[in-house]
mmCIF file of C-alpha atoms in Angstrom:
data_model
loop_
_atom_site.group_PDB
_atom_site.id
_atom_site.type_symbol
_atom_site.label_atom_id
_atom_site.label_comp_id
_atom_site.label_asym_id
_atom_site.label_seq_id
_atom_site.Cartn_x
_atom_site.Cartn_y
_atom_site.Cartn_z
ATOM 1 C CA UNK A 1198 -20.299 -8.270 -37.340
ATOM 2 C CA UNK A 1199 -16.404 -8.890 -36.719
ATOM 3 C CA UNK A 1200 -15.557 -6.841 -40.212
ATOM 4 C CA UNK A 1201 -13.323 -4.584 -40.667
ATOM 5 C CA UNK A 1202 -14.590 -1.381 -41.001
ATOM 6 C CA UNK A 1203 -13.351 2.108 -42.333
ATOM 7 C CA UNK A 1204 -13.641 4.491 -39.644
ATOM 8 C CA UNK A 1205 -13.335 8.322 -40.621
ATOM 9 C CA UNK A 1206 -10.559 9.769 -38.605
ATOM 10 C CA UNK A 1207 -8.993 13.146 -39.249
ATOM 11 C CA UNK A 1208 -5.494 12.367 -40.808
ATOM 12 C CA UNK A 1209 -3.735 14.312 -38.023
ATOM 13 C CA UNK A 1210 -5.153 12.204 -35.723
ATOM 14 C CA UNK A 1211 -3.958 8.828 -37.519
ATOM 15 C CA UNK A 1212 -0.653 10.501 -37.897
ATOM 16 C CA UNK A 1213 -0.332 11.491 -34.625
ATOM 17 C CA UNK A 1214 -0.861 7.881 -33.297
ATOM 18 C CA UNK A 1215 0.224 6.153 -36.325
ATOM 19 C CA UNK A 1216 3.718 7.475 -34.722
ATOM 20 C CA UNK A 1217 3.365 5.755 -31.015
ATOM 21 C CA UNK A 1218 2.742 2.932 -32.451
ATOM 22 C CA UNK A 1219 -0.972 2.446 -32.013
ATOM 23 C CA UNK A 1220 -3.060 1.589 -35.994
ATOM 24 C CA UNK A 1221 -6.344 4.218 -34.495
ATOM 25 C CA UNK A 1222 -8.802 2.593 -36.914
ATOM 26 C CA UNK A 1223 -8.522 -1.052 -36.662
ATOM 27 C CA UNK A 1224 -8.022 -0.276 -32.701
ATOM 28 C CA UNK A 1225 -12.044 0.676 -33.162
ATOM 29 C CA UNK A 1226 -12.911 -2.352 -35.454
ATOM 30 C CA UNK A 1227 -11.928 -5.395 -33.539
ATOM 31 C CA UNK A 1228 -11.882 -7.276 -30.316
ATOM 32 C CA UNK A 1229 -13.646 -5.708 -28.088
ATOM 33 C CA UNK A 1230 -17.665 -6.033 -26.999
ATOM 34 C CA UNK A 1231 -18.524 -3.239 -29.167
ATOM 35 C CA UNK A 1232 -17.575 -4.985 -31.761
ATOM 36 C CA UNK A 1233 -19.592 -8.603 -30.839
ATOM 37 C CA UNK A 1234 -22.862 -6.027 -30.549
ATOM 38 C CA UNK A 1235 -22.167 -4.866 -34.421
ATOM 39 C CA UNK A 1236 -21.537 -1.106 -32.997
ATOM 40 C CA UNK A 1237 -20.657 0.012 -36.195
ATOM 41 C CA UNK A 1238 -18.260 3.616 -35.869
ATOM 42 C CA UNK A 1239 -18.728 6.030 -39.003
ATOM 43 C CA UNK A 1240 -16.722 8.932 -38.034
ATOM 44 C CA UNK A 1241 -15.167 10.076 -35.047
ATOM 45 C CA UNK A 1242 -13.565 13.425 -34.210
ATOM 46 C CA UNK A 1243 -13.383 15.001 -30.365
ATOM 47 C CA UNK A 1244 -16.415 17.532 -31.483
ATOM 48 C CA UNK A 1245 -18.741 14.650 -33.132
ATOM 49 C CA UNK A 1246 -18.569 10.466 -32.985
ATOM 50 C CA UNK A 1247 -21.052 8.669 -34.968
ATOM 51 C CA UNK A 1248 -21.910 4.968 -35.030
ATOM 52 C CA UNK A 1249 -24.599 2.404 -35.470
ATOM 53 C CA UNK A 1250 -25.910 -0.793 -33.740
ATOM 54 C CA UNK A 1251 -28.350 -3.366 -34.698
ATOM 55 C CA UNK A 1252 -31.151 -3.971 -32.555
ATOM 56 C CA UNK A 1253 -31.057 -7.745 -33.784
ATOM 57 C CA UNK A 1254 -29.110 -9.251 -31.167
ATOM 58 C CA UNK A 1255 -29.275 -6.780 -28.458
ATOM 59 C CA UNK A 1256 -32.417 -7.276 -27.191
ATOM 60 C CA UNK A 1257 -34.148 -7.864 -23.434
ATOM 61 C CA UNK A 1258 -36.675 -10.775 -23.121
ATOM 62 C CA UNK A 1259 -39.307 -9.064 -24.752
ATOM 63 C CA UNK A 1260 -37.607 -8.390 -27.990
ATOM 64 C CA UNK A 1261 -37.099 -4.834 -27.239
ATOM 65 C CA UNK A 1262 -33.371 -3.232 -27.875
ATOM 66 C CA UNK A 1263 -31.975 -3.497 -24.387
ATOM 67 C CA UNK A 1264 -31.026 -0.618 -22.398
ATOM 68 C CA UNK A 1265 -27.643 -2.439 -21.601
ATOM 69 C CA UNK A 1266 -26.780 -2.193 -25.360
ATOM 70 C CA UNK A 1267 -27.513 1.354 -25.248
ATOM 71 C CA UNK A 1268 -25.479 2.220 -22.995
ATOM 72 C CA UNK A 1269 -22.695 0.469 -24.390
ATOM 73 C CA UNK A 1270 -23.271 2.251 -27.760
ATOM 74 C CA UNK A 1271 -23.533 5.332 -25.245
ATOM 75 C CA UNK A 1272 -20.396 4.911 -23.134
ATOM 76 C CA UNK A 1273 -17.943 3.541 -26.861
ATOM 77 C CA UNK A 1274 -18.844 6.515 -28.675
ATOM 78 C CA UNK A 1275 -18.479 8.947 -25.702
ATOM 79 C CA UNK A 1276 -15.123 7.368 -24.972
ATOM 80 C CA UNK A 1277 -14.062 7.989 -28.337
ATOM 81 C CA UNK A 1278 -15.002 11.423 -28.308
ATOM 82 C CA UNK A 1279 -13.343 11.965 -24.722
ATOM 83 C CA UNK A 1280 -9.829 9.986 -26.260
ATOM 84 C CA UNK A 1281 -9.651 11.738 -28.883
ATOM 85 C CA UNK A 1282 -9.650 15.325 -26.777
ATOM 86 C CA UNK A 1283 -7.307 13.705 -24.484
ATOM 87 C CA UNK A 1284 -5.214 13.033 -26.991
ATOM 88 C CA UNK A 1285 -1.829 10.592 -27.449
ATOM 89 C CA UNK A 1286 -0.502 11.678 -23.946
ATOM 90 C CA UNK A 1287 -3.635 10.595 -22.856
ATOM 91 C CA UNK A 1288 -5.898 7.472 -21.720
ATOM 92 C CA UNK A 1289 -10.049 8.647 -21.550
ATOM 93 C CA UNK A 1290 -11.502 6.365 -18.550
ATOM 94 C CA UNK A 1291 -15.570 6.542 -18.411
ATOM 95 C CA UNK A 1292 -16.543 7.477 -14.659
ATOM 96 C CA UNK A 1293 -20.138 8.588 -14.757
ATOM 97 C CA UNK A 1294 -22.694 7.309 -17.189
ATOM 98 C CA UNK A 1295 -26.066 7.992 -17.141
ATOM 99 C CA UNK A 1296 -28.957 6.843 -19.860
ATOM 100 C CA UNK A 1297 -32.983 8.139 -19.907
ATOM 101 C CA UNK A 1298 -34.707 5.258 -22.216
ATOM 102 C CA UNK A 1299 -37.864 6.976 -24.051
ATOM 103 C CA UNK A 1300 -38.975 4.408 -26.195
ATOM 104 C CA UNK A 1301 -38.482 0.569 -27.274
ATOM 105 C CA UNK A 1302 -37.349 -0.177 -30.847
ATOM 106 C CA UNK A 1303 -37.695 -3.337 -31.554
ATOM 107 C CA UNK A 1304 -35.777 -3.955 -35.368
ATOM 108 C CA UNK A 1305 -33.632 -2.227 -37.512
ATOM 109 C CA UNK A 1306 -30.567 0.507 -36.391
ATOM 110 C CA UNK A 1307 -29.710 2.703 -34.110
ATOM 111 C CA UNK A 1308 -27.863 5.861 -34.412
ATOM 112 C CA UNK A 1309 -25.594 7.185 -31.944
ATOM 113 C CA UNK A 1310 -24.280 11.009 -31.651
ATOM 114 C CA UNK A 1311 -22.124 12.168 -29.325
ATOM 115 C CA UNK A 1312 -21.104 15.688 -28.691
ATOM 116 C CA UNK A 1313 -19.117 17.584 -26.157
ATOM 117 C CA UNK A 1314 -20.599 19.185 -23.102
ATOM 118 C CA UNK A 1315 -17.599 19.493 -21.566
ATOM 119 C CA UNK A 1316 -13.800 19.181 -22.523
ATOM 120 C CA UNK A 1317 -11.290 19.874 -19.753
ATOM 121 C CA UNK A 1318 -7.788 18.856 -18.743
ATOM 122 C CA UNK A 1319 -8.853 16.250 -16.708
ATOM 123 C CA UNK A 1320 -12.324 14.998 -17.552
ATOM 124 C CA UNK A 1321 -14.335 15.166 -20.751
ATOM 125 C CA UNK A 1322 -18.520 15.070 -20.762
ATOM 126 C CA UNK A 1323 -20.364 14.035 -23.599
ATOM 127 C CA UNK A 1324 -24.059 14.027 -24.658
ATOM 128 C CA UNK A 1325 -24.949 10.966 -26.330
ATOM 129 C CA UNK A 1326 -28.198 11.263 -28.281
ATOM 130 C CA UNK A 1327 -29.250 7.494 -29.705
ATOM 131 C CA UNK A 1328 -32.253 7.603 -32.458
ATOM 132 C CA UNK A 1329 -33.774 4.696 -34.487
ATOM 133 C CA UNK A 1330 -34.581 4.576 -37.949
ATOM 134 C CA UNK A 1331 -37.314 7.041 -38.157
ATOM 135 C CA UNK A 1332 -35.056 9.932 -36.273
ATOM 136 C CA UNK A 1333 -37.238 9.387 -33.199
ATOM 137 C CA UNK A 1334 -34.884 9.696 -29.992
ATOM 138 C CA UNK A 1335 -34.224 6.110 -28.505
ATOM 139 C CA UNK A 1336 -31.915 7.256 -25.355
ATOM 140 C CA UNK A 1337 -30.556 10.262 -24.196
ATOM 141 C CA UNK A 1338 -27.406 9.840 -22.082
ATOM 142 C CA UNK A 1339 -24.009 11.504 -20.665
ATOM 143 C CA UNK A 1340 -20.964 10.016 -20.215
ATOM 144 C CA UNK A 1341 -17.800 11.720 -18.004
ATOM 145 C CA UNK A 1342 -14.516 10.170 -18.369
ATOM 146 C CA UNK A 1343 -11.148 11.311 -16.592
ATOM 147 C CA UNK A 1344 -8.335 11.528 -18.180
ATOM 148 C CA UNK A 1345 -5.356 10.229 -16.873
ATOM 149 C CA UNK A 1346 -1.528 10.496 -18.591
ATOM 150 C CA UNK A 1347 -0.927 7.242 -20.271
ATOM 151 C CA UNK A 1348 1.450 4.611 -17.970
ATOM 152 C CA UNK A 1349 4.359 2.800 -19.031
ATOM 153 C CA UNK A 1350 2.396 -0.414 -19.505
ATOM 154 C CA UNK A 1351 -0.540 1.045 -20.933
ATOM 155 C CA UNK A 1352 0.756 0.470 -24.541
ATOM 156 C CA UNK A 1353 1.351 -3.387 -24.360
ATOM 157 C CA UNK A 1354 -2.285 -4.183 -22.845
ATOM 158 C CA UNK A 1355 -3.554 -2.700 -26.505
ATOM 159 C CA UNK A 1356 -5.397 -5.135 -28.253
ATOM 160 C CA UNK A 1357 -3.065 -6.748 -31.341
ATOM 161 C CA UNK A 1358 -5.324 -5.487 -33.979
ATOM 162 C CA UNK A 1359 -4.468 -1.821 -32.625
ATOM 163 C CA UNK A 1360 -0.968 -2.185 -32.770
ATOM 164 C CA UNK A 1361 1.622 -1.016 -35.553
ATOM 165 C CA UNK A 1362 3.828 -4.112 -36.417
ATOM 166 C CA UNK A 1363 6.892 -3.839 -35.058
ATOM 167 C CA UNK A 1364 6.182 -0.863 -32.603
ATOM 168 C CA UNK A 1365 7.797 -1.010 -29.225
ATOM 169 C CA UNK A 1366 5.010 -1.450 -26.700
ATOM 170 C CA UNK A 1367 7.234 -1.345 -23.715
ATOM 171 C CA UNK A 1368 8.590 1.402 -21.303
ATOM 172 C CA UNK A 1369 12.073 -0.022 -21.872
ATOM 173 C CA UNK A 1370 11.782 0.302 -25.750
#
């Protein structure tokens, strides 16, 4: 946990925020709880986001995964997803989430996949379908985020490891 990782973003899309000053993959590989549960993001694009998540660590009293940590695998990779439809002009905030648990899992991975239900100009839905090793379905849950135009102080509350050195990060700049 805490390494950098190599998420697969379509060039474009690095481009695109590469220029406003925001670094898109190591945005999504450090400093945020996602990242102290080992969620793991292999590739993201606004019609799929994949990513993993140990069970070690995340798990209720009984040793089962918790259904906290799914939903946080849920609501990151659905928030990608919705982001990355909103696109640079705009910030994805999660407003409904929702998560059916069918079964404990009580070691190795899970596997989230989350697809679009719904992609407007203001809100994005996404199914989130979470599996274990063996393919058998772990969670099924929807996240809705709005999304709102990006404020003149959203850039500076970015994390450091998603900025571009030397990018302005203020209004005024």
């Amino acid at each position: 946990m805490g390494e950098q990782q190599h998420v697969k973003f379509p060039q474009e899309v690095i481009d695109e925020y590469a220029s406003l000053g925001v670094d898109l993959p190591a945005l999504f590989s450090a400093g945020h709880l996602g990242n102290r549960m080992g969620v793991q993001i292999l590739e993201a694009s606004a019609e799929r986001v994949v990513g993993t998540m140990p069970v070690e660590g995340n798990t209720q009293p009984y040793g089962l995964l918790h259904g906290g940590a799914s939903a946080v695998l849920a609501e990151t990779l659905g928030s990608i997803g919705s982001m990355l439809h909103g696109g640079v002009s705009r910030i994805a905030v999660g407003v409904d989430l929702n998560c059916t648990h069918h079964r404990g899992v009580r070691s190795g991975l899970v596997t989230g996949v989350a697809t679009p239900v719904h992609r407007g100009r203001s809100t994005a839905t996404y199914e989130i379908v979470i599996t274990d090793e063996q393919d058998k379905r772990v969670c099924s849950a929807r996240l809705t985020c709005m999304l709102r135009e990006i404020g003149a102080g959203d850039a500076a509350n970015l994390p450091e490891a998603g900025r571009v050195e030397g990018a302005a990060t203020d209004a005024g700049a």
